[in-house]
Amino acid sequence: MKMLEQGLSKKKIEEILDKKLAKDYKYTSGSILGSMCTIPHKFAQKIFCKYMHKNLGDPGLFPETAKLEEQTVDEIGELFGGTGIVGSFTTGGSEANLIAMRIARDRRPDIKHPEVVVPLSAHMSFDKSADLLGIKLRKARLKNNFELDIDHFKSLINENTCGVVGIAGTTSLGLVDPIEKIGKMVTDTDIFFHVDAAFGGFVLPFLPQLGYSIPQWDFAVEQVDSITADPHKMGLNVIPSGGIFIKSENIIQKLGFEIPYLAGGNFKHLHIVGTRPGGTVVSFWALMKYLGNKGFRDIIHNCMKNTHYLSKQINKIDGVKLAAEPLMNILGITTESGESICELDKMLRKHDWMLGKFEEFNLIRIVIMPHVKQSHLENFVRDLEIVVKDIGLN
């Protein structure tokens, strides 16, 4: 399709777009139950639109925006049990995990065939990172309850291990690996310890405030070197906004890239991308100030209330069950008989439910994001009961 010689009116373009995008799913419909993203907070949207021209790929031109990023990273670092934490916003958890994997590899140039130990539940971004960086992933198996087999994890650590990864909010079920036990394994070693809390990072800090008991997962575990957490998930920030949070500033100084030709001057950074949005940083700084601890806590409270509601309803349906008791606002549905969930997922999609299918673990994932209302869950439970009966699971 060739570019138009003469442009169209703004009104006409909007009409065309409304028509072209009409079949896109909308969070407000309630049918999106498998996504870890949601509608960005309206205030974050407003602030982002005002400052979207900021480019932190050249921070020397936007020094005050760069300072806001430092402040925001420091504040998030404290939320994660640390002090003096450094890092930056990224395009998302995948880039943050790639950065962490590169750090693990490049800190140990003495290892000719670097390996990183991860749980089988680790996000696909670690497979991508290993492929790009020439790292061998050694994957620790899970137990029948989907928790990490910590003994198998330990057995995979050897002289080629440059890094280990623990998950704080697994992609499939929102479970938290035994971060303290992994930390003890790497005590007095030169193995880099990264925690992937892309989803859990903006859920877990608020759960103890609501009376939930959760395992230690963050910089409070002294061996943890870095954490991934995504403001564009439960932080309700605009997309794209992930984050890499690092305990030691020396890492940036030793392993950072330099770009000497920038208009704003040279600087050290760990990013994979060049041009980097500053608007997402400004919007999340503003959102944290606007919501405060109580605002985020109230959002988590509502999500957890809906999670418990859905859990109770699933337990009433013969033929399906919870794959595990939910620790946060993620739950998994599997079959009581052990039969594949593929047909269940297929039929639910015919009822317009957009879910997450994990064939490897034989479960369907539901993420109770802020856009999910109890009325949406009531409709889902009704359809789930119908489908379970129709395909003979009960």
Short mmCIF file of N, CA and C in Angstrom, two decimals, residues 157-314:
data_model
loop_
_atom_site.label_atom_id
_atom_site.label_comp_id
_atom_site.label_asym_id
_atom_site.label_seq_id
_atom_site.Cartn_x
_atom_site.Cartn_y
_atom_site.Cartn_z
N ILE A 157 24.05 -26.37 40.24
CA ILE A 157 25.10 -25.36 40.40
C ILE A 157 26.46 -26.05 40.33
N ASN A 158 27.32 -25.51 39.46
CA ASN A 158 28.66 -26.10 39.32
C ASN A 158 29.68 -25.01 39.02
N GLU A 159 30.89 -25.42 38.60
CA GLU A 159 31.97 -24.46 38.37
C GLU A 159 31.71 -23.52 37.19
N ASN A 160 30.75 -23.85 36.34
CA ASN A 160 30.41 -22.99 35.20
C ASN A 160 29.24 -22.05 35.49
N THR A 161 28.70 -22.12 36.68
CA THR A 161 27.54 -21.31 37.02
C THR A 161 27.96 -19.86 37.27
N CYS A 162 27.47 -18.97 36.43
CA CYS A 162 27.75 -17.54 36.64
C CYS A 162 26.56 -16.82 37.26
N GLY A 163 25.38 -17.44 37.22
CA GLY A 163 24.20 -16.79 37.77
C GLY A 163 23.12 -17.78 38.15
N VAL A 164 22.29 -17.38 39.09
CA VAL A 164 21.10 -18.15 39.46
C VAL A 164 19.92 -17.19 39.47
N VAL A 165 18.74 -17.74 39.23
CA VAL A 165 17.52 -16.92 39.15
C VAL A 165 16.44 -17.53 40.02
N GLY A 166 15.79 -16.68 40.79
CA GLY A 166 14.60 -17.07 41.54
C GLY A 166 13.43 -16.24 41.05
N ILE A 167 12.22 -16.80 41.12
CA ILE A 167 11.03 -16.12 40.62
C ILE A 167 10.15 -15.70 41.79
N ALA A 168 9.75 -14.45 41.79
CA ALA A 168 8.84 -13.93 42.82
C ALA A 168 7.53 -13.54 42.13
N GLY A 169 6.72 -14.58 41.89
CA GLY A 169 5.49 -14.40 41.14
C GLY A 169 5.62 -15.09 39.80
N THR A 170 5.54 -16.44 39.81
CA THR A 170 5.74 -17.19 38.57
C THR A 170 4.68 -16.82 37.54
N THR A 171 5.06 -16.90 36.27
CA THR A 171 4.18 -16.51 35.18
C THR A 171 2.91 -17.35 35.16
N SER A 172 3.01 -18.61 35.51
CA SER A 172 1.87 -19.51 35.42
C SER A 172 0.93 -19.44 36.61
N LEU A 173 1.50 -19.28 37.82
CA LEU A 173 0.66 -19.38 39.02
C LEU A 173 0.92 -18.31 40.08
N GLY A 174 1.89 -17.44 39.86
CA GLY A 174 2.15 -16.40 40.84
C GLY A 174 2.79 -16.89 42.12
N LEU A 175 3.48 -18.03 42.06
CA LEU A 175 4.14 -18.56 43.25
C LEU A 175 5.50 -17.90 43.44
N VAL A 176 6.03 -18.00 44.65
CA VAL A 176 7.32 -17.39 44.98
C VAL A 176 8.32 -18.48 45.34
N ASP A 177 9.43 -18.49 44.64
CA ASP A 177 10.48 -19.47 44.92
C ASP A 177 11.11 -19.20 46.29
N PRO A 178 11.76 -20.20 46.89
CA PRO A 178 12.43 -20.00 48.19
C PRO A 178 13.71 -19.17 48.01
N ILE A 179 13.53 -17.88 47.93
CA ILE A 179 14.64 -16.96 47.64
C ILE A 179 15.73 -17.03 48.71
N GLU A 180 15.32 -17.16 49.97
CA GLU A 180 16.32 -17.23 51.04
C GLU A 180 17.19 -18.47 50.91
N LYS A 181 16.59 -19.59 50.56
CA LYS A 181 17.36 -20.83 50.41
C LYS A 181 18.32 -20.75 49.23
N ILE A 182 17.86 -20.14 48.14
CA ILE A 182 18.76 -19.95 46.99
C ILE A 182 19.91 -19.03 47.39
N GLY A 183 19.58 -18.00 48.15
CA GLY A 183 20.61 -17.07 48.61
C GLY A 183 21.70 -17.77 49.40
N LYS A 184 21.31 -18.70 50.26
CA LYS A 184 22.30 -19.43 51.06
C LYS A 184 23.21 -20.28 50.18
N MET A 185 22.65 -20.76 49.07
CA MET A 185 23.47 -21.58 48.15
C MET A 185 24.61 -20.80 47.53
N VAL A 186 24.39 -19.49 47.32
CA VAL A 186 25.42 -18.69 46.64
C VAL A 186 26.20 -17.79 47.59
N THR A 187 25.98 -17.94 48.88
CA THR A 187 26.75 -17.18 49.87
C THR A 187 28.24 -17.49 49.71
N ASP A 188 29.06 -16.46 49.75
CA ASP A 188 30.52 -16.58 49.63
C ASP A 188 30.95 -17.17 48.29
N THR A 189 30.13 -16.96 47.26
CA THR A 189 30.52 -17.32 45.90
C THR A 189 30.49 -16.05 45.06
N ASP A 190 30.93 -16.16 43.83
CA ASP A 190 30.86 -15.02 42.91
C ASP A 190 29.76 -15.27 41.87
N ILE A 191 28.67 -15.88 42.33
CA ILE A 191 27.53 -16.17 41.47
C ILE A 191 26.50 -15.06 41.62
N PHE A 192 26.08 -14.51 40.49
CA PHE A 192 25.13 -13.40 40.49
C PHE A 192 23.72 -13.95 40.73
N PHE A 193 22.98 -13.31 41.65
CA PHE A 193 21.65 -13.78 42.03
C PHE A 193 20.60 -12.75 41.62
N HIS A 194 19.80 -13.14 40.63
CA HIS A 194 18.74 -12.27 40.10
C HIS A 194 17.37 -12.81 40.47
N VAL A 195 16.47 -11.91 40.83
CA VAL A 195 15.08 -12.27 41.13
C VAL A 195 14.17 -11.64 40.08
N ASP A 196 13.38 -12.48 39.43
CA ASP A 196 12.41 -11.98 38.46
C ASP A 196 11.08 -11.78 39.17
N ALA A 197 10.77 -10.52 39.44
CA ALA A 197 9.49 -10.15 40.06
C ALA A 197 8.72 -9.23 39.12
N ALA A 198 8.77 -9.56 37.82
CA ALA A 198 8.12 -8.71 36.82
C ALA A 198 6.67 -8.46 37.18
N PHE A 199 5.96 -9.51 37.59
CA PHE A 199 4.58 -9.32 38.02
C PHE A 199 4.49 -9.06 39.53
N GLY A 200 5.18 -9.87 40.29
CA GLY A 200 5.04 -9.81 41.74
C GLY A 200 5.59 -8.55 42.39
N GLY A 201 6.46 -7.83 41.69
CA GLY A 201 7.11 -6.67 42.30
C GLY A 201 6.17 -5.61 42.83
N PHE A 202 5.03 -5.42 42.17
CA PHE A 202 4.09 -4.40 42.64
C PHE A 202 2.83 -5.02 43.23
N VAL A 203 2.99 -6.27 43.70
CA VAL A 203 1.94 -6.95 44.48
C VAL A 203 2.48 -7.33 45.85
N LEU A 204 3.61 -8.04 45.85
CA LEU A 204 4.15 -8.62 47.08
C LEU A 204 4.42 -7.61 48.20
N PRO A 205 4.93 -6.40 47.93
CA PRO A 205 5.20 -5.49 49.04
C PRO A 205 3.96 -5.09 49.83
N PHE A 206 2.79 -5.21 49.22
CA PHE A 206 1.57 -4.75 49.87
C PHE A 206 0.78 -5.86 50.56
N LEU A 207 1.11 -7.11 50.25
CA LEU A 207 0.36 -8.22 50.83
C LEU A 207 0.51 -8.32 52.35
N PRO A 208 1.75 -8.17 52.92
CA PRO A 208 1.85 -8.22 54.38
C PRO A 208 1.03 -7.12 55.06
N GLN A 209 0.90 -5.97 54.41
CA GLN A 209 0.10 -4.89 54.96
C GLN A 209 -1.38 -5.25 55.03
N LEU A 210 -1.77 -6.23 54.22
CA LEU A 210 -3.16 -6.69 54.18
C LEU A 210 -3.37 -7.96 54.98
N GLY A 211 -2.32 -8.37 55.71
CA GLY A 211 -2.45 -9.52 56.59
C GLY A 211 -2.02 -10.84 56.00
N TYR A 212 -1.44 -10.82 54.81
CA TYR A 212 -1.00 -12.06 54.18
C TYR A 212 0.43 -12.37 54.60
N SER A 213 0.72 -13.65 54.73
CA SER A 213 2.07 -14.09 55.04
C SER A 213 2.76 -14.53 53.76
N ILE A 214 3.88 -13.91 53.44
CA ILE A 214 4.61 -14.26 52.22
C ILE A 214 6.09 -14.49 52.55
N PRO A 215 6.75 -15.31 51.78
CA PRO A 215 8.18 -15.54 52.04
C PRO A 215 9.02 -14.34 51.63
N GLN A 216 10.20 -14.24 52.20
CA GLN A 216 11.13 -13.18 51.80
C GLN A 216 11.50 -13.36 50.34
N TRP A 217 11.56 -12.27 49.60
CA TRP A 217 11.77 -12.41 48.15
C TRP A 217 12.64 -11.31 47.56
N ASP A 218 12.95 -10.26 48.33
CA ASP A 218 13.54 -9.05 47.74
C ASP A 218 14.94 -8.78 48.28
N PHE A 219 15.34 -7.50 48.29
CA PHE A 219 16.68 -7.14 48.73
C PHE A 219 16.89 -7.36 50.23
N ALA A 220 15.81 -7.68 50.95
CA ALA A 220 15.96 -8.05 52.35
C ALA A 220 16.76 -9.35 52.48
N VAL A 221 16.76 -10.15 51.41
CA VAL A 221 17.64 -11.32 51.34
C VAL A 221 18.98 -10.80 50.84
N GLU A 222 19.99 -10.81 51.69
CA GLU A 222 21.23 -10.08 51.43
C GLU A 222 21.97 -10.54 50.17
N GLN A 223 21.76 -11.77 49.75
CA GLN A 223 22.49 -12.26 48.57
C GLN A 223 21.87 -11.80 47.25
N VAL A 224 20.66 -11.27 47.27
CA VAL A 224 20.00 -10.85 46.02
C VAL A 224 20.75 -9.66 45.44
N ASP A 225 21.14 -9.77 44.17
CA ASP A 225 21.91 -8.72 43.50
C ASP A 225 21.05 -7.80 42.64
N SER A 226 19.98 -8.33 42.06
CA SER A 226 19.14 -7.50 41.19
C SER A 226 17.73 -8.06 41.14
N ILE A 227 16.80 -7.19 40.77
CA ILE A 227 15.38 -7.55 40.70
C ILE A 227 14.77 -6.94 39.44
N THR A 228 13.96 -7.72 38.76
CA THR A 228 13.14 -7.22 37.66
C THR A 228 11.74 -6.95 38.21
N ALA A 229 11.16 -5.82 37.86
CA ALA A 229 9.77 -5.53 38.23
C ALA A 229 9.19 -4.57 37.19
N ASP A 230 7.93 -4.82 36.81
CA ASP A 230 7.30 -4.06 35.72
C ASP A 230 6.22 -3.10 36.22
N PRO A 231 6.46 -1.79 36.15
CA PRO A 231 5.39 -0.84 36.48
C PRO A 231 4.18 -0.94 35.55
N HIS A 232 4.35 -1.49 34.33
CA HIS A 232 3.19 -1.56 33.43
C HIS A 232 2.31 -2.78 33.68
N LYS A 233 2.62 -3.55 34.71
CA LYS A 233 1.72 -4.63 35.13
C LYS A 233 0.89 -4.11 36.31
N MET A 234 1.13 -4.61 37.49
CA MET A 234 0.31 -4.17 38.63
C MET A 234 0.67 -2.77 39.13
N GLY A 235 1.68 -2.15 38.53
CA GLY A 235 1.97 -0.75 38.84
C GLY A 235 1.03 0.20 38.13
N LEU A 236 0.25 -0.31 37.15
CA LEU A 236 -0.77 0.46 36.42
C LEU A 236 -0.18 1.59 35.59
N ASN A 237 1.08 1.49 35.25
CA ASN A 237 1.70 2.53 34.43
C ASN A 237 1.46 2.23 32.95
N VAL A 238 1.79 3.20 32.11
CA VAL A 238 1.62 3.03 30.67
C VAL A 238 2.68 2.06 30.13
N ILE A 239 2.35 1.44 29.00
CA ILE A 239 3.26 0.54 28.30
C ILE A 239 4.11 1.35 27.33
N PRO A 240 5.43 1.11 27.22
CA PRO A 240 6.20 0.07 27.91
C PRO A 240 6.95 0.62 29.11
N SER A 241 6.85 -0.06 30.23
CA SER A 241 7.65 0.35 31.39
C SER A 241 7.94 -0.85 32.28
N GLY A 242 9.12 -1.40 32.08
CA GLY A 242 9.65 -2.41 32.99
C GLY A 242 10.71 -1.75 33.86
N GLY A 243 11.43 -2.56 34.61
CA GLY A 243 12.48 -1.98 35.45
C GLY A 243 13.51 -3.00 35.87
N ILE A 244 14.77 -2.58 35.91
CA ILE A 244 15.85 -3.39 36.46
C ILE A 244 16.42 -2.64 37.65
N PHE A 245 16.47 -3.32 38.80
CA PHE A 245 16.89 -2.69 40.05
C PHE A 245 18.09 -3.47 40.59
N ILE A 246 19.20 -2.76 40.82
CA ILE A 246 20.49 -3.38 41.07
C ILE A 246 21.08 -2.88 42.38
N LYS A 247 21.67 -3.79 43.14
CA LYS A 247 22.19 -3.43 44.45
C LYS A 247 23.49 -2.62 44.37
N SER A 248 24.35 -2.96 43.41
CA SER A 248 25.68 -2.34 43.36
C SER A 248 25.83 -1.41 42.16
N GLU A 249 26.15 -0.15 42.42
CA GLU A 249 26.39 0.80 41.33
C GLU A 249 27.66 0.46 40.56
N ASN A 250 28.57 -0.29 41.19
CA ASN A 250 29.81 -0.67 40.52
C ASN A 250 29.55 -1.47 39.25
N ILE A 251 28.43 -2.19 39.23
CA ILE A 251 28.10 -3.00 38.05
C ILE A 251 27.92 -2.11 36.83
N ILE A 252 27.22 -1.00 37.02
CA ILE A 252 26.99 -0.09 35.90
C ILE A 252 28.32 0.50 35.44
N GLN A 253 29.18 0.86 36.38
CA GLN A 253 30.46 1.46 36.03
C GLN A 253 31.38 0.46 35.31
N LYS A 254 31.33 -0.80 35.71
CA LYS A 254 32.24 -1.81 35.14
C LYS A 254 31.71 -2.40 33.83
N LEU A 255 30.39 -2.55 33.73
CA LEU A 255 29.82 -3.27 32.59
C LEU A 255 28.96 -2.41 31.68
N GLY A 256 28.81 -1.14 32.02
CA GLY A 256 27.94 -0.27 31.23
C GLY A 256 28.50 0.05 29.86
N PHE A 257 27.58 0.29 28.91
CA PHE A 257 27.96 0.75 27.58
C PHE A 257 28.16 2.26 27.60
N GLU A 258 28.91 2.77 26.63
CA GLU A 258 29.09 4.21 26.49
C GLU A 258 28.78 4.63 25.06
N ILE A 259 28.10 5.78 24.94
CA ILE A 259 27.80 6.33 23.61
C ILE A 259 28.35 7.75 23.58
N PRO A 260 29.55 7.94 23.02
CA PRO A 260 30.23 9.24 23.11
C PRO A 260 29.66 10.34 22.22
N TYR A 261 28.86 9.97 21.21
CA TYR A 261 28.42 10.98 20.24
C TYR A 261 27.09 11.64 20.59
N LEU A 262 26.49 11.32 21.72
CA LEU A 262 25.18 11.86 22.04
C LEU A 262 25.22 13.37 22.22
N ALA A 263 24.12 14.04 21.84
CA ALA A 263 24.05 15.50 21.95
C ALA A 263 24.19 15.95 23.39
N GLY A 264 23.67 15.13 24.31
CA GLY A 264 23.74 15.50 25.73
C GLY A 264 25.00 15.06 26.42
N GLY A 265 25.88 14.36 25.70
CA GLY A 265 27.13 13.91 26.29
C GLY A 265 27.12 12.43 26.62
N ASN A 266 28.28 11.89 26.88
CA ASN A 266 28.46 10.47 27.15
C ASN A 266 27.91 10.09 28.53
N PHE A 267 27.45 8.83 28.63
CA PHE A 267 27.01 8.33 29.93
C PHE A 267 27.05 6.81 29.91
N LYS A 268 27.12 6.22 31.10
CA LYS A 268 27.17 4.77 31.24
C LYS A 268 25.76 4.22 31.40
N HIS A 269 25.48 3.13 30.70
CA HIS A 269 24.16 2.52 30.82
C HIS A 269 24.22 1.04 30.48
N LEU A 270 23.19 0.30 30.91
CA LEU A 270 23.12 -1.14 30.68
C LEU A 270 22.04 -1.52 29.68
N HIS A 271 21.34 -0.53 29.13
CA HIS A 271 20.16 -0.82 28.30
C HIS A 271 20.50 -1.53 27.00
N ILE A 272 19.54 -2.31 26.53
CA ILE A 272 19.66 -2.94 25.22
C ILE A 272 19.24 -1.95 24.14
N VAL A 273 18.22 -1.16 24.43
CA VAL A 273 17.71 -0.19 23.46
C VAL A 273 18.53 1.10 23.53
N GLY A 274 18.42 1.91 22.48
CA GLY A 274 19.07 3.22 22.47
C GLY A 274 18.07 4.28 22.92
N THR A 275 17.21 4.70 22.01
CA THR A 275 16.15 5.63 22.37
C THR A 275 15.27 4.99 23.44
N ARG A 276 14.99 5.73 24.50
CA ARG A 276 14.26 5.16 25.65
C ARG A 276 13.27 6.19 26.19
N PRO A 277 11.98 5.82 26.27
CA PRO A 277 10.98 6.80 26.69
C PRO A 277 11.19 7.32 28.10
N GLY A 278 11.17 8.63 28.23
CA GLY A 278 11.23 9.25 29.55
C GLY A 278 9.84 9.51 30.11
N GLY A 279 8.85 9.54 29.22
CA GLY A 279 7.48 9.79 29.66
C GLY A 279 6.96 8.73 30.61
N THR A 280 7.40 7.49 30.41
CA THR A 280 6.95 6.41 31.30
C THR A 280 7.52 6.58 32.71
N VAL A 281 8.73 7.12 32.78
CA VAL A 281 9.34 7.39 34.09
C VAL A 281 8.57 8.50 34.81
N VAL A 282 8.30 9.58 34.09
CA VAL A 282 7.59 10.71 34.68
C VAL A 282 6.19 10.29 35.13
N SER A 283 5.52 9.49 34.30
CA SER A 283 4.15 9.08 34.63
C SER A 283 4.13 8.19 35.87
N PHE A 284 5.14 7.31 36.03
CA PHE A 284 5.12 6.45 37.20
C PHE A 284 5.56 7.20 38.45
N TRP A 285 6.48 8.12 38.31
CA TRP A 285 6.84 8.99 39.44
C TRP A 285 5.58 9.70 39.94
N ALA A 286 4.80 10.24 39.00
CA ALA A 286 3.58 10.96 39.36
C ALA A 286 2.55 10.02 39.97
N LEU A 287 2.43 8.83 39.41
CA LEU A 287 1.43 7.89 39.91
C LEU A 287 1.75 7.42 41.32
N MET A 288 3.02 7.21 41.61
CA MET A 288 3.41 6.82 42.96
C MET A 288 3.09 7.93 43.96
N LYS A 289 3.31 9.17 43.53
CA LYS A 289 2.98 10.30 44.42
C LYS A 289 1.47 10.42 44.60
N TYR A 290 0.72 10.15 43.54
CA TYR A 290 -0.73 10.31 43.58
C TYR A 290 -1.41 9.20 44.40
N LEU A 291 -1.05 7.96 44.14
CA LEU A 291 -1.70 6.84 44.83
C LEU A 291 -1.15 6.64 46.24
N GLY A 292 0.15 6.81 46.39
CA GLY A 292 0.77 6.51 47.67
C GLY A 292 0.64 5.04 48.03
N ASN A 293 1.19 4.68 49.15
CA ASN A 293 1.14 3.30 49.60
C ASN A 293 -0.30 2.81 49.74
N LYS A 294 -1.16 3.66 50.32
CA LYS A 294 -2.54 3.26 50.55
C LYS A 294 -3.28 3.01 49.25
N GLY A 295 -3.03 3.83 48.24
CA GLY A 295 -3.72 3.66 46.97
C GLY A 295 -3.38 2.32 46.32
N PHE A 296 -2.10 1.98 46.31
CA PHE A 296 -1.70 0.69 45.75
C PHE A 296 -2.24 -0.46 46.60
N ARG A 297 -2.18 -0.28 47.91
CA ARG A 297 -2.68 -1.34 48.81
C ARG A 297 -4.17 -1.60 48.58
N ASP A 298 -4.94 -0.55 48.40
CA ASP A 298 -6.38 -0.71 48.16
C ASP A 298 -6.66 -1.45 46.85
N ILE A 299 -5.85 -1.16 45.83
CA ILE A 299 -6.01 -1.85 44.53
C ILE A 299 -5.70 -3.34 44.69
N ILE A 300 -4.63 -3.66 45.41
CA ILE A 300 -4.27 -5.06 45.64
C ILE A 300 -5.36 -5.75 46.46
N HIS A 301 -5.88 -5.05 47.45
CA HIS A 301 -6.94 -5.62 48.29
C HIS A 301 -8.14 -6.04 47.44
N ASN A 302 -8.54 -5.19 46.53
CA ASN A 302 -9.70 -5.50 45.69
C ASN A 302 -9.41 -6.68 44.76
N CYS A 303 -8.19 -6.70 44.19
CA CYS A 303 -7.81 -7.83 43.33
C CYS A 303 -7.80 -9.14 44.11
N MET A 304 -7.31 -9.11 45.32
CA MET A 304 -7.26 -10.33 46.13
C MET A 304 -8.66 -10.77 46.54
N LYS A 305 -9.53 -9.81 46.80
CA LYS A 305 -10.92 -10.15 47.14
C LYS A 305 -11.58 -10.91 45.98
N ASN A 306 -11.36 -10.43 44.76
CA ASN A 306 -11.91 -11.10 43.59
C ASN A 306 -11.25 -12.45 43.34
N THR A 307 -9.95 -12.53 43.67
CA THR A 307 -9.24 -13.81 43.54
C THR A 307 -9.85 -14.86 44.45
N HIS A 308 -10.12 -14.47 45.69
CA HIS A 308 -10.72 -15.41 46.65
C HIS A 308 -12.13 -15.81 46.22
N TYR A 309 -12.86 -14.85 45.68
CA TYR A 309 -14.21 -15.16 45.19
C TYR A 309 -14.15 -16.23 44.11
N LEU A 310 -13.28 -16.03 43.11
CA LEU A 310 -13.19 -16.99 42.02
C LEU A 310 -12.70 -18.35 42.51
N SER A 311 -11.75 -18.35 43.44
CA SER A 311 -11.24 -19.61 43.99
C SER A 311 -12.37 -20.43 44.60
N LYS A 312 -13.22 -19.77 45.37
CA LYS A 312 -14.34 -20.48 46.01
C LYS A 312 -15.30 -21.05 44.98
N GLN A 313 -15.55 -20.29 43.92
CA GLN A 313 -16.48 -20.76 42.89
C GLN A 313 -15.92 -21.95 42.13
N ILE A 314 -14.63 -21.92 41.83
CA ILE A 314 -14.00 -23.03 41.11
C ILE A 314 -14.05 -24.31 41.95
#
